[in-house]
PDB file of C-alpha atoms in Angstrom:
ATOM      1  CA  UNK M  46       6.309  21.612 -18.979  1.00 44.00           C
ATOM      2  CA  UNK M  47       3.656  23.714 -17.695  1.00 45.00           C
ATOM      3  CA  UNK M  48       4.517  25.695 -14.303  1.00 48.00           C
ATOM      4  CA  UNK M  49       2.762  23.961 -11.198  1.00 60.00           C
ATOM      5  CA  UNK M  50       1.979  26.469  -7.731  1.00 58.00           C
ATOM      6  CA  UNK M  51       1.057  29.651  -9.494  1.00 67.00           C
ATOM      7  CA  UNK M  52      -2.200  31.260  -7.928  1.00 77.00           C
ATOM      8  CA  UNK M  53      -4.529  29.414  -9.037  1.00 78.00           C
ATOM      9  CA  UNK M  54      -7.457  32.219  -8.456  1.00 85.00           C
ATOM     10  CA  UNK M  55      -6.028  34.504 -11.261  1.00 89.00           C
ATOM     11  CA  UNK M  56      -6.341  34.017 -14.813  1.00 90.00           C
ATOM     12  CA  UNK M  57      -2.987  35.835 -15.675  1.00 89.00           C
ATOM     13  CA  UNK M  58      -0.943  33.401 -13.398  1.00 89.00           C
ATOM     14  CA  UNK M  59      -3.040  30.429 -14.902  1.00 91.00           C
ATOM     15  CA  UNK M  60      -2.694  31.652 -18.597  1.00 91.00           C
ATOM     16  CA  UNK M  61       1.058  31.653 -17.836  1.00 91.00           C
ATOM     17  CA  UNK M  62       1.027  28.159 -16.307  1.00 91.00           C
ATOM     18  CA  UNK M  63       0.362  27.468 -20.172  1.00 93.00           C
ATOM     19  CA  UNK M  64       1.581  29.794 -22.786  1.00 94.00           C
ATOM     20  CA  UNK M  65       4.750  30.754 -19.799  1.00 92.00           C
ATOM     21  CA  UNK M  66       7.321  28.519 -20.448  1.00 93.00           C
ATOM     22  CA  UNK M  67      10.267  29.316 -22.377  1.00 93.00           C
ATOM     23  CA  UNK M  68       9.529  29.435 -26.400  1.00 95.00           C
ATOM     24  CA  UNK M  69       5.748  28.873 -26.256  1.00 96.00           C
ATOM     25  CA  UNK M  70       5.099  32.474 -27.459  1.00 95.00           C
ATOM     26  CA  UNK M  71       7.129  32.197 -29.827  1.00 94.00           C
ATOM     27  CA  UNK M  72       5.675  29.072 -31.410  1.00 96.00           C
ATOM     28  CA  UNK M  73       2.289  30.940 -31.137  1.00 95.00           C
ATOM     29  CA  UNK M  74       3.850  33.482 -33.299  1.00 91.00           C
ATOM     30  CA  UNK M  75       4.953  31.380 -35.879  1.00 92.00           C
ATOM     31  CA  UNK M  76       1.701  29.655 -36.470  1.00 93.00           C
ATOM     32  CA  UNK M  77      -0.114  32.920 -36.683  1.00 89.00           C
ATOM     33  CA  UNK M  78       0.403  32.944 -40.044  1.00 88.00           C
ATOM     34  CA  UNK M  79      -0.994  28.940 -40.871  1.00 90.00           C
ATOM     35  CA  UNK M  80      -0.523  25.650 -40.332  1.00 94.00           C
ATOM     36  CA  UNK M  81       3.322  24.620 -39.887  1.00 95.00           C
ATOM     37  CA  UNK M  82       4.797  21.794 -39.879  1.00 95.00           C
ATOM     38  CA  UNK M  83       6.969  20.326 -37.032  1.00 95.00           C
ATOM     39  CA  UNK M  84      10.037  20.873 -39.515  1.00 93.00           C
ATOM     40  CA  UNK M  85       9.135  24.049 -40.278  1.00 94.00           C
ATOM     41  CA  UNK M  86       8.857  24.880 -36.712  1.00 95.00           C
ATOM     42  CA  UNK M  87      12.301  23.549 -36.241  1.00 94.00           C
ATOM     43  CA  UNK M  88      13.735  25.730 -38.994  1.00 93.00           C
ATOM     44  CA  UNK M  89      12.108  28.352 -37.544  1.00 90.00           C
ATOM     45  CA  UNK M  90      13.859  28.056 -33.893  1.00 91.00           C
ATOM     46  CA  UNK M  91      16.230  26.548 -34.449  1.00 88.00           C
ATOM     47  CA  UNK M  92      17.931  26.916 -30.864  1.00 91.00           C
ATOM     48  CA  UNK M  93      14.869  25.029 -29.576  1.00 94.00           C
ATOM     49  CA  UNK M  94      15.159  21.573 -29.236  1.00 96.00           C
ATOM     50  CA  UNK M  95      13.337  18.971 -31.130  1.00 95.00           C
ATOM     51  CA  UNK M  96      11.899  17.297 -27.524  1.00 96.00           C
ATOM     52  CA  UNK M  97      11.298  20.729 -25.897  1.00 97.00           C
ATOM     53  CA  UNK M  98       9.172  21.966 -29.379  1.00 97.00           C
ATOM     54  CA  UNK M  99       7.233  18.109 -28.976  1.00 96.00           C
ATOM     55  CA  UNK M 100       6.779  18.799 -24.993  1.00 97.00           C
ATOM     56  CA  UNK M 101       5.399  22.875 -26.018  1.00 97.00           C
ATOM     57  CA  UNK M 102       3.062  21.836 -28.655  1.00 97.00           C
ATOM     58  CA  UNK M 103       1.892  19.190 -26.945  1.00 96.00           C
ATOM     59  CA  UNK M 104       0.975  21.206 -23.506  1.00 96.00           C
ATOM     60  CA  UNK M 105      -0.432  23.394 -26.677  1.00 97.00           C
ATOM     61  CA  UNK M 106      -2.817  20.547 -27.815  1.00 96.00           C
ATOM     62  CA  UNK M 107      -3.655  19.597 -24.561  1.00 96.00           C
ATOM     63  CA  UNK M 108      -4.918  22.947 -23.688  1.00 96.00           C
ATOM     64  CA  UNK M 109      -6.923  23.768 -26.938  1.00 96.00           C
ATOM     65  CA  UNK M 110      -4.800  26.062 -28.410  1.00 97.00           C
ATOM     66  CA  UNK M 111      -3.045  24.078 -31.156  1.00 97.00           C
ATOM     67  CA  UNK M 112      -4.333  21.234 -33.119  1.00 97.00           C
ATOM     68  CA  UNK M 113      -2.144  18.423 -35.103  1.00 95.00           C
ATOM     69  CA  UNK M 114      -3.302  16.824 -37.886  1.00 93.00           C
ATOM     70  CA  UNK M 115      -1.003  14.016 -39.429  1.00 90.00           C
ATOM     71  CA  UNK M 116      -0.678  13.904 -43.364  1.00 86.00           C
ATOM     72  CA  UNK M 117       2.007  10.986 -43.065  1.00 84.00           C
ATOM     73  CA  UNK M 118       1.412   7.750 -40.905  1.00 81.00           C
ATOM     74  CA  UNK M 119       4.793   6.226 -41.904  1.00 83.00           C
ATOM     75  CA  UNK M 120       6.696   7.487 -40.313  1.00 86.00           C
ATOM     76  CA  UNK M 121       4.178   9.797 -38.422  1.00 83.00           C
ATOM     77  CA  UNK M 122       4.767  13.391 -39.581  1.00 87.00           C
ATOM     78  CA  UNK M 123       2.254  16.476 -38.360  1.00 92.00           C
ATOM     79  CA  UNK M 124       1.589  19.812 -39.101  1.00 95.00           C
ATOM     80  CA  UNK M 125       0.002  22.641 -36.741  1.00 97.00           C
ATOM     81  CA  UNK M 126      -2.387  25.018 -36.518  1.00 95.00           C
ATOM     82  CA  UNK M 127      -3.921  27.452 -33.690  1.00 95.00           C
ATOM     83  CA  UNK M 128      -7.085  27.136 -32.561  1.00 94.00           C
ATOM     84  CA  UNK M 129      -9.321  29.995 -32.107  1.00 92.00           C
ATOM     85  CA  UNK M 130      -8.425  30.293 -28.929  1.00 94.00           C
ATOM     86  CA  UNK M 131      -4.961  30.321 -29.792  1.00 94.00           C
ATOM     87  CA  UNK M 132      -5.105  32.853 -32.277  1.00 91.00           C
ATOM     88  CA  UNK M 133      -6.512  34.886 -29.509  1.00 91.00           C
ATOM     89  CA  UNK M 134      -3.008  34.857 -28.079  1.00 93.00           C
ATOM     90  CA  UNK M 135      -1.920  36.644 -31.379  1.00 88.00           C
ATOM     91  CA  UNK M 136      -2.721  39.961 -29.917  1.00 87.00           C
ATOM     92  CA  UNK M 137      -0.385  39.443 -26.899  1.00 90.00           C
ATOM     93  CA  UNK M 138       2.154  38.207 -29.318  1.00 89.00           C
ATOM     94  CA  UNK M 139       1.673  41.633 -30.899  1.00 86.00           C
ATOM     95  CA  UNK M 140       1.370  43.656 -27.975  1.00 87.00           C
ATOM     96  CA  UNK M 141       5.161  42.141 -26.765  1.00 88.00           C
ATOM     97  CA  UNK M 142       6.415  42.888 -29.855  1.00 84.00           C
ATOM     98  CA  UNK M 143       5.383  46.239 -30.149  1.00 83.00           C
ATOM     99  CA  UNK M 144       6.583  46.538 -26.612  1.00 86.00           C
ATOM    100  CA  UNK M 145      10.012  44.838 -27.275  1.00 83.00           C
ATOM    101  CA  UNK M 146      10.925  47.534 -30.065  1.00 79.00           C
ATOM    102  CA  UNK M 147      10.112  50.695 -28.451  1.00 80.00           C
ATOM    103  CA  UNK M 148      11.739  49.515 -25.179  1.00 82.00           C
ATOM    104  CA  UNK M 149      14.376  47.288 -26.516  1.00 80.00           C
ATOM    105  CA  UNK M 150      15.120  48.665 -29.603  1.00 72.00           C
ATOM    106  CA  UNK M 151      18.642  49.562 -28.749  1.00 66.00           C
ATOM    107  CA  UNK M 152      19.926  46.576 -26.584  1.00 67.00           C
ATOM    108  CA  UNK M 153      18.354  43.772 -29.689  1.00 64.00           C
ATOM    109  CA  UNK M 154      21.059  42.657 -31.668  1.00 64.00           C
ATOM    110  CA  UNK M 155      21.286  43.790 -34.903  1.00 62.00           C
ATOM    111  CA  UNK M 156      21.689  41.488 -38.157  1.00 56.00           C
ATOM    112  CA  UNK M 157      19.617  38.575 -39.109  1.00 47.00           C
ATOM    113  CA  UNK M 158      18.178  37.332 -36.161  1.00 53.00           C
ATOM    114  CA  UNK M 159      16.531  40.766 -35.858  1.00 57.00           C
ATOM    115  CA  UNK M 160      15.367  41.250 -39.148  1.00 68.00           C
ATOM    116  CA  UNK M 161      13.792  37.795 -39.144  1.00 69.00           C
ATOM    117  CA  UNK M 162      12.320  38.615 -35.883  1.00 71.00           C
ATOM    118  CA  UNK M 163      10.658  41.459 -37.480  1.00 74.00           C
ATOM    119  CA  UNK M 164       9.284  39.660 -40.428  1.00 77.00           C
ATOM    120  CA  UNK M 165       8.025  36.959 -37.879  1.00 76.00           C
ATOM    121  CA  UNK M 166       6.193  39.809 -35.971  1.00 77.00           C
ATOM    122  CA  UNK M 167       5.009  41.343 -39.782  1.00 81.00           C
ATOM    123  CA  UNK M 168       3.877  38.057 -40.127  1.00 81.00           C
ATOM    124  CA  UNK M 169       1.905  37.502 -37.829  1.00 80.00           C
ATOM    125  CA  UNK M 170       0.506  41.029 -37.825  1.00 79.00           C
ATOM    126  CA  UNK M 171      -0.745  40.539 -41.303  1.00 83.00           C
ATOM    127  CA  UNK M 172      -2.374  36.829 -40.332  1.00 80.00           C
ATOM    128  CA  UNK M 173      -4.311  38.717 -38.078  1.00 77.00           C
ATOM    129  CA  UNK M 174      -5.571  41.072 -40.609  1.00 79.00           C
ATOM    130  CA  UNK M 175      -6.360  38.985 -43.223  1.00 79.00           C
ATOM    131  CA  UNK M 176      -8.470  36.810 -40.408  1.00 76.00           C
ATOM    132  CA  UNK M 177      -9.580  39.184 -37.435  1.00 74.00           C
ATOM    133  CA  UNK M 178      -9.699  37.151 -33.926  1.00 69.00           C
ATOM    134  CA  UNK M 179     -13.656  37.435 -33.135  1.00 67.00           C
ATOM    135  CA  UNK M 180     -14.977  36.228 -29.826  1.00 61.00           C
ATOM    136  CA  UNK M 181     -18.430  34.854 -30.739  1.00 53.00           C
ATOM    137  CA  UNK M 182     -21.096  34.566 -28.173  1.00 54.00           C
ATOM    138  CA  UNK M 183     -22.992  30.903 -28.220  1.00 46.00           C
ATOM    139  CA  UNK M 184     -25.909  30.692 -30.703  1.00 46.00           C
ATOM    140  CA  UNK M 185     -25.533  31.787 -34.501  1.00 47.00           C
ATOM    141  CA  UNK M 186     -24.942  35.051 -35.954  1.00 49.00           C
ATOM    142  CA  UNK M 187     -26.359  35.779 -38.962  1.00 51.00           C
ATOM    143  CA  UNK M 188     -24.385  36.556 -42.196  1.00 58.00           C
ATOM    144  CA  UNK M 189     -24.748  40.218 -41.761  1.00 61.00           C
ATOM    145  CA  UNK M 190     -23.290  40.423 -38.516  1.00 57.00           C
ATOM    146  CA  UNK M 191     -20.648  38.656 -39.062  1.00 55.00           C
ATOM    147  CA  UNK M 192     -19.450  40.466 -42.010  1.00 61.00           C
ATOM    148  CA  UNK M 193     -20.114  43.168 -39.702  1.00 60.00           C
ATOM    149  CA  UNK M 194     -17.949  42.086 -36.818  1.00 52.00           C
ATOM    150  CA  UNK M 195     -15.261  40.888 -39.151  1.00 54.00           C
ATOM    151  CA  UNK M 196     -15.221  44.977 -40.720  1.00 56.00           C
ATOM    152  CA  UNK M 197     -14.644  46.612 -37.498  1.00 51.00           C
ATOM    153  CA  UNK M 198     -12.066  43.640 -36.055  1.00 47.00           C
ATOM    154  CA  UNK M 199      -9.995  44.834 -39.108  1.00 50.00           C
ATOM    155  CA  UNK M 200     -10.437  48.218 -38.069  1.00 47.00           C
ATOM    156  CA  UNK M 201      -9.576  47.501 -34.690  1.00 42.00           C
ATOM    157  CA  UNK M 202      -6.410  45.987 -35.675  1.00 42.00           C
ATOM    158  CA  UNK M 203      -3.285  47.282 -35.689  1.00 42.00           C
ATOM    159  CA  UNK M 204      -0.707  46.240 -37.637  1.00 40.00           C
ATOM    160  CA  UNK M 205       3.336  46.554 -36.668  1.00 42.00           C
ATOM    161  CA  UNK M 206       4.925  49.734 -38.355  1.00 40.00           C
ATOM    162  CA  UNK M 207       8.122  49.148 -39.151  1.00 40.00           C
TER     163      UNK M 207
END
């Protein structure tokens, strides 16, 4: 559940009132690539469990950052996506990574775990290629600078070297 008492007059503490909690980032990674289902998810953490993942993407929904859409009614069966807002927290997702394997290389755990944890991270890094996170200002764009901003977001981006 999301953290309650955190200073309320910075956005850091309040973005970590949200995305903070234990496994949240990580289910923001594994959506970066497309829309999961809650199975998926599962498979994909599988330490997490089941009620914790509905209680994250839930405080997820609630916040704008993840929307559910159900393809099954019976029984009721969802899959996920990020919002554009959400995929904004792709870059932070990055940024840990990147920051986890120059300053953590040595003390991960070698094996599976960290070889899937890489091709999570190359994953996600190539989601965010393929669709650049733009902050658009209110009122349209045209065309042109669009295509425009989309060229230099995939300039701008840098994708995980491993």
């Amino acid at each position: 559940m999301a953290r309650k008492g955190l200073d309320v007059t910075c956005p850091v503490a309040r973005t970590l009132d949200i995305v903070g909690a234990r496994w949240t980032l990580l289910i923001i990674r594994d959506l970066l690539p497309g829309i999961m289902r809650f199975q998926d998810l599962q498979e994909r953490l599988p330490r997490m469990a089941p009620n914790v993942l509905s209680d994250r993407l839930k405080i997820l929904e609630q916040h704008g950052l993840v929307r559910r859409e159900f393809y099954s009614d019976h029984p009721p069966r969802a899959a996920y996506t990020l919002t554009d807002p959400g995929r904004e927290l792709g870059v932070i997702v990055l940024a840990l990574g990147r920051w986890g394997l120059r300053h953590l290389g040595g003390k991960l755990s070698p094996g599976l775990q960290h070889d899937e944890c890489l091709r999570h991270l190359q994953q996600a890094s190539e989601a965010l290629i393929r669709r650049p996170v733009q902050r658009v200002k209110s009122g349209a764009k045209s065309a042109k600078a669009a295509k425009d901003a989309r060229k230099r977001a995939r300039k701008e981006t840098v994708a995980i070297r491993l």
